[in-house]
Coordinates of N, CA and C in Angstrom, one line a residue:
X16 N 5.9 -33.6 48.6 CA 5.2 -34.3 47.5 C 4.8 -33.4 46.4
X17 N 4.3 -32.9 46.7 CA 3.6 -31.3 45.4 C 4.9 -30.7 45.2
X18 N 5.9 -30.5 45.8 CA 6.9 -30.2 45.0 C 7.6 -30.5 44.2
X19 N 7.8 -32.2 44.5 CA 8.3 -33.0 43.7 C 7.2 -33.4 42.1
X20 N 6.2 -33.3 42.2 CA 5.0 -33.2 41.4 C 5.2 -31.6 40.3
X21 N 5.1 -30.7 40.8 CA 5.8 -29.8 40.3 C 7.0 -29.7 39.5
X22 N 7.9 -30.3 40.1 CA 8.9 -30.1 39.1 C 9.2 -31.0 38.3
X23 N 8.6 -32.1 38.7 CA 8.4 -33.0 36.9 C 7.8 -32.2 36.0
X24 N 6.7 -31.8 36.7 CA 5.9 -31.4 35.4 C 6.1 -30.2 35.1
X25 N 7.1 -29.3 35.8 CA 7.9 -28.2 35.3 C 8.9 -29.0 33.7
X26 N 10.2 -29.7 34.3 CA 10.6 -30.5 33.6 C 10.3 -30.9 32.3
X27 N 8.9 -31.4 32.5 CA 8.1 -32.4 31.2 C 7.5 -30.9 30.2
X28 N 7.4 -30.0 30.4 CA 6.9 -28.7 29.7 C 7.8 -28.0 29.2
X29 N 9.4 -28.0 30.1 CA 10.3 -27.5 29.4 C 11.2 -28.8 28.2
X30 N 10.9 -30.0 28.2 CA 11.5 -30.2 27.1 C 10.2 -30.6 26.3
X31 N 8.9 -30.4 26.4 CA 8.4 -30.4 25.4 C 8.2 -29.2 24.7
X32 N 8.5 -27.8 24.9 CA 8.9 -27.0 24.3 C 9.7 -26.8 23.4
X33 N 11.1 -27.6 24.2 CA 12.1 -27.8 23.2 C 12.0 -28.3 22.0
X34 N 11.5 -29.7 22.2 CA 10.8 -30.6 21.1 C 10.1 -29.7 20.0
X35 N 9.4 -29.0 20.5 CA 8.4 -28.2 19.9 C 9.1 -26.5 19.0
X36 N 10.2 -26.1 19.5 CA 10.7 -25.5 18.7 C 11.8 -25.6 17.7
X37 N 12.2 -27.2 17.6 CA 13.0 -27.5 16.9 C 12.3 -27.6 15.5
X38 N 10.9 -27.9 15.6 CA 10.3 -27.8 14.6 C 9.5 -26.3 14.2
X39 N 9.9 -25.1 14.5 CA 9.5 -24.5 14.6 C 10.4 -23.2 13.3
X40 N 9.9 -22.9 13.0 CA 10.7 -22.3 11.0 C 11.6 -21.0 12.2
X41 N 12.7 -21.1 11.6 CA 13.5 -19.7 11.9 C 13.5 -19.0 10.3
X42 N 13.3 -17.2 11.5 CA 12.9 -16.7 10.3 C 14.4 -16.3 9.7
X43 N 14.3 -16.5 8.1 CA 15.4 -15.6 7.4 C 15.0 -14.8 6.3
X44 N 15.4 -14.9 5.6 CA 15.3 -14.0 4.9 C 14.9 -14.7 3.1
X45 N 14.2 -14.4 2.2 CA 14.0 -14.9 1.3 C 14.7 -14.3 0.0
X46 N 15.5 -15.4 -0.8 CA 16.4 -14.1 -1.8 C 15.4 -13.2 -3.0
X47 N 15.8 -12.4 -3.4 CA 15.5 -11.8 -4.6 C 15.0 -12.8 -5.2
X48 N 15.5 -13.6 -5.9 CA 14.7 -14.4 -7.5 C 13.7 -15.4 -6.3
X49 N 13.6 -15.9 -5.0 CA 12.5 -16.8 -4.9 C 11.5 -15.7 -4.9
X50 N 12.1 -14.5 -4.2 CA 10.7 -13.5 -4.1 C 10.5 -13.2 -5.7
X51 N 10.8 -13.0 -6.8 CA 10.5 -13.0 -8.0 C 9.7 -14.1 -8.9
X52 N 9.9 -15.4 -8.2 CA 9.3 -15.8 -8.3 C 7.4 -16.6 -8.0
X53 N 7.9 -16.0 -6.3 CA 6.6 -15.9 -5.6 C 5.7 -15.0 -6.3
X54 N 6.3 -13.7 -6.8 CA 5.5 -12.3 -7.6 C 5.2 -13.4 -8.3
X55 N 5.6 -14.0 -9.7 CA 5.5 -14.5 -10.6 C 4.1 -15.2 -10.7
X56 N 4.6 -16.2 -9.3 CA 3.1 -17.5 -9.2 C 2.0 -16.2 -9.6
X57 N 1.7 -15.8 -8.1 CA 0.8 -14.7 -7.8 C 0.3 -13.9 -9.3
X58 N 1.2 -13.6 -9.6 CA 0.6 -12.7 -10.9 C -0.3 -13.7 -11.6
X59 N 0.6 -14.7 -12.3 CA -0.2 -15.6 -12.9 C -1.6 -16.5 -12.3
X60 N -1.7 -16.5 -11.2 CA -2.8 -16.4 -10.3 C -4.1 -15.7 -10.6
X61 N -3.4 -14.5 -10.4 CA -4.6 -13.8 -10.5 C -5.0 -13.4 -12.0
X62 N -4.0 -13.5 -12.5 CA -4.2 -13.3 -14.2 C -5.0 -14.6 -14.6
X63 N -4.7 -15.7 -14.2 CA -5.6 -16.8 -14.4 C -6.8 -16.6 -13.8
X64 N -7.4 -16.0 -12.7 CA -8.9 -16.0 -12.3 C -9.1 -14.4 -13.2
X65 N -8.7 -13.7 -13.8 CA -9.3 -12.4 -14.5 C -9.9 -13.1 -15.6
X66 N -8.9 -13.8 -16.2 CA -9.2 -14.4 -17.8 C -10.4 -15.4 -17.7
X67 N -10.7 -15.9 -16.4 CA -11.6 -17.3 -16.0 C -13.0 -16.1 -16.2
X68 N -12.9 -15.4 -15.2 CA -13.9 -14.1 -15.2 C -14.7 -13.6 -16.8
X69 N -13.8 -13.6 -17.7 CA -13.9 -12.9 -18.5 C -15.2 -13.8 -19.7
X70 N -15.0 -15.2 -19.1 CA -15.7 -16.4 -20.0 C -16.7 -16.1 -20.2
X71 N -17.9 -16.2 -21.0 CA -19.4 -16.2 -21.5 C -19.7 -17.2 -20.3
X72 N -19.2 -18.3 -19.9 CA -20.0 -19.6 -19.7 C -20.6 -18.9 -18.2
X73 N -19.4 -17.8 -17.1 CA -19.4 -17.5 -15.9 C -20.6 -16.7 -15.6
X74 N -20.7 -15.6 -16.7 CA -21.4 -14.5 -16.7 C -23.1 -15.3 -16.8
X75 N -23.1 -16.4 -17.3 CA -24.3 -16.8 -17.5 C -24.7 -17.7 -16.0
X76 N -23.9 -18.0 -15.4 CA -24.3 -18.4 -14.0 C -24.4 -17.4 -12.9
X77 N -24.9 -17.7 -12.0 CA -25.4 -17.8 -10.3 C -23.5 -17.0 -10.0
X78 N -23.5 -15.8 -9.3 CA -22.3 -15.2 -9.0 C -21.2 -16.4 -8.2
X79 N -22.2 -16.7 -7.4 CA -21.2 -17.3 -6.3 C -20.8 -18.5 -6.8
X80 N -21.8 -19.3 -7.4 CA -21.7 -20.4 -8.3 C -20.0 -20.5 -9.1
X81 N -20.6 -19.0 -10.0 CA -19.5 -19.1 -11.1 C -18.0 -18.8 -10.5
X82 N -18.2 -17.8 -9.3 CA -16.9 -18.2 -8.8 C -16.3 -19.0 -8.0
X83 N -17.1 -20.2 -7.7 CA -16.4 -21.2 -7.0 C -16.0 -22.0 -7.9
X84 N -16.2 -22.1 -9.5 CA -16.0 -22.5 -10.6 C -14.8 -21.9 -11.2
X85 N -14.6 -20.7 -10.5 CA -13.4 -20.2 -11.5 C -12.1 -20.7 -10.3
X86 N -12.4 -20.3 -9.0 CA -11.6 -20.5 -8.0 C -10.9 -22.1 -8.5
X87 N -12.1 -23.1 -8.7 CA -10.9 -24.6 -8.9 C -10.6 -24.9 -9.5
X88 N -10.4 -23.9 -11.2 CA -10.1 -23.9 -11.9 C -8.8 -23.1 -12.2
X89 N -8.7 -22.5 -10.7 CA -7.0 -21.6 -11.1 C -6.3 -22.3 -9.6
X90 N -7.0 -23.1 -9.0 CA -6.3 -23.9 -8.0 C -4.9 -24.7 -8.7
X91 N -5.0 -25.2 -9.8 CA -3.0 -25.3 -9.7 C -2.4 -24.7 -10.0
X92 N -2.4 -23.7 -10.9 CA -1.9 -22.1 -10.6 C -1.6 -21.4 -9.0
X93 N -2.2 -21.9 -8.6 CA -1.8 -21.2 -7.2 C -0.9 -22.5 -6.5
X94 N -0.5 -24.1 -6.6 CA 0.2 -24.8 -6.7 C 1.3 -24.6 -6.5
X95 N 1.8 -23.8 -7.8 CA 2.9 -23.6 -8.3 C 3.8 -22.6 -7.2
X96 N 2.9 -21.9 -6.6 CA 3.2 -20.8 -5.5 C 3.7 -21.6 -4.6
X97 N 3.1 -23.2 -3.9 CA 3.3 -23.3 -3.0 C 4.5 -24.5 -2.8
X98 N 4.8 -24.9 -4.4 CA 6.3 -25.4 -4.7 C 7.4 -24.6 -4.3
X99 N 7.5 -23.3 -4.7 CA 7.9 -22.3 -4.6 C 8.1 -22.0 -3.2
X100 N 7.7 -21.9 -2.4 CA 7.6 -22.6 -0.5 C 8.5 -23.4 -0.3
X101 N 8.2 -24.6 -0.6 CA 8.5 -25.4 -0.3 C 10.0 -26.1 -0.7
X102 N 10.1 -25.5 -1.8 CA 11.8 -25.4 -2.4 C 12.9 -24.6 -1.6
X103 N 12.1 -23.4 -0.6 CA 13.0 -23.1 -0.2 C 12.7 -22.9 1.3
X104 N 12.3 -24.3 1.8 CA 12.4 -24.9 3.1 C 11.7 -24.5 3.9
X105 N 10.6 -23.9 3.1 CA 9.6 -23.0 3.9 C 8.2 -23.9 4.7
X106 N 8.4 -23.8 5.9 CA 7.5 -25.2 6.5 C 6.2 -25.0 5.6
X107 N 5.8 -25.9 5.8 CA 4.3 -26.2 5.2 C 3.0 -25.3 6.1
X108 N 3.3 -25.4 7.0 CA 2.2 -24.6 7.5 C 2.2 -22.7 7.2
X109 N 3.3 -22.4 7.1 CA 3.4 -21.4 6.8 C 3.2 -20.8 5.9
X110 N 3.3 -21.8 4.8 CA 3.2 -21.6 2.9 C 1.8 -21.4 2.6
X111 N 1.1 -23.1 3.6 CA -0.6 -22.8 3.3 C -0.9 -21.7 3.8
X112 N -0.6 -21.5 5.4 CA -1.3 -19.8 5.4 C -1.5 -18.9 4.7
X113 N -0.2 -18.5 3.8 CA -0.3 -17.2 3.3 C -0.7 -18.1 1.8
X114 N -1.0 -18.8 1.3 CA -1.9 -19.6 0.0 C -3.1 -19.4 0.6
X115 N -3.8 -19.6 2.0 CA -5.0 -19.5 2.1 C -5.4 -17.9 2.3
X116 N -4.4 -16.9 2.9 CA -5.0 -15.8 2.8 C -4.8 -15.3 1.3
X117 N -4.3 -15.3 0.4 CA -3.9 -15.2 -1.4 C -6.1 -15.3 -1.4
X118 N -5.9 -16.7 -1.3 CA -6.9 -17.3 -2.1 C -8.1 -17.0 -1.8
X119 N -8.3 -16.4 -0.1 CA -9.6 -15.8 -0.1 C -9.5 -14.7 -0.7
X120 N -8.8 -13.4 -0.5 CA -8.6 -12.6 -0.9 C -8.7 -12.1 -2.2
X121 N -8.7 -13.3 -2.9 CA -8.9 -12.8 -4.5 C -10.5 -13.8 -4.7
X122 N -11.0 -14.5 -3.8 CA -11.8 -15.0 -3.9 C -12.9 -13.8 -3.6
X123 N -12.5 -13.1 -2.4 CA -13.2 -12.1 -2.5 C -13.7 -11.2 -3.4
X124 N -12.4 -10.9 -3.8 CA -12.3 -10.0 -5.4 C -13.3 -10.4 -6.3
X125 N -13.0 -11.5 -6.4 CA -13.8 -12.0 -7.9 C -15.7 -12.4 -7.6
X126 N -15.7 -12.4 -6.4 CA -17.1 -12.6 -6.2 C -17.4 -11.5 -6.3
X127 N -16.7 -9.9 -6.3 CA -17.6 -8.8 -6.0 C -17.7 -8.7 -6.7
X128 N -16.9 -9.0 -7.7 CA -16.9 -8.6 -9.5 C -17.8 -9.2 -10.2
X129 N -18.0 -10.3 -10.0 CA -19.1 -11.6 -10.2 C -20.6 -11.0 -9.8
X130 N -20.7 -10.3 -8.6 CA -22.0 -10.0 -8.6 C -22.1 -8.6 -9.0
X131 N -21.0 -7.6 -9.3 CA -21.2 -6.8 -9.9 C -22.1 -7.1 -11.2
X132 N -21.3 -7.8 -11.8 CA -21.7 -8.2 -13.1 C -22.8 -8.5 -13.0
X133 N -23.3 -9.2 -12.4 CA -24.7 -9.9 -12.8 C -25.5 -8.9 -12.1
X134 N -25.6 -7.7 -11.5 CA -26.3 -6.6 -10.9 C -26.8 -6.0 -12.2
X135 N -25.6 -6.0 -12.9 CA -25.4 -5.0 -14.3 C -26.2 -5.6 -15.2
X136 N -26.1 -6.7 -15.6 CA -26.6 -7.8 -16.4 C -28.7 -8.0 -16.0
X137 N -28.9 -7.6 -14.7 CA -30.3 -7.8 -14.1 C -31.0 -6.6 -14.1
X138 N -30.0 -5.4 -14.3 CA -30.3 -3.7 -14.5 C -30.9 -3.7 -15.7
X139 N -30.0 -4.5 -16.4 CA -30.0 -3.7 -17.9 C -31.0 -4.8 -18.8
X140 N -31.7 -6.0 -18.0 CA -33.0 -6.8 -18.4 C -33.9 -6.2 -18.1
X141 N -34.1 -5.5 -17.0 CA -35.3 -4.5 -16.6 C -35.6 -3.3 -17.4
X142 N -34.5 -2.7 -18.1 CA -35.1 -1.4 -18.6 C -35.8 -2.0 -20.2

């Protein structure tokens, strides 16, 4: 009886596996111009949160504030990245990943910058 219990549920785990890797991305290879393109998004990405940075309106707010302000305001800029995914059959989970590691990453960035600035800006009220 436990053997026969066993190997169903041997059975039942090997074809839900199967199931499970047919949806699963085979890796290849991405050509030149999508990767040119992916640079592309990215650049414009982050060139869109430098120029957001650079605003009067940011420097006059709360660091963390102003960059969660700049961050949703280059959110479809970073979009365009994940079209770019997606055009070339790149599963969805895979595209958000590396969009969500992008986006803390420069999230990071810009907050340090952010409170740099306003360090600088709280220095130079005091003297």
């Amino acid at each position: 009886m436990k053997k026969i219990i066993f190997l169903s549920l041997l059975l039942l785990s090997a074809s839900t596996y199967a199931e499970e890797s047919k949806d699963e991305w085979q890796n290849t290879t991405l050509s030149d111009e999508t990767m040119k393109k992916i640079q592309d998004a990215k650049y414009q990405y982050k060139k869109c949160v430098g120029e957001e940075m650079q605003k009067p309106v940011y420097q006059e707010q709360e660091s963390r504030v102003s960059t969660e302000a700049i961050m949703k305001q280059c959110e479809p800029v970073l979009g365009k990245m994940r079209d770019v995914y997606l055009e070339q059959k790149v599963p969805e989970v895979i595209a958000d990943r590396h969009l969500k590691q992008m986006r803390l990453q420069t999230t990071r960035t810009a907050l340090q910058g952010m409170m740099f600035s306003e360090a600088a800006r709280k220095a130079g009220q005091q003297q």
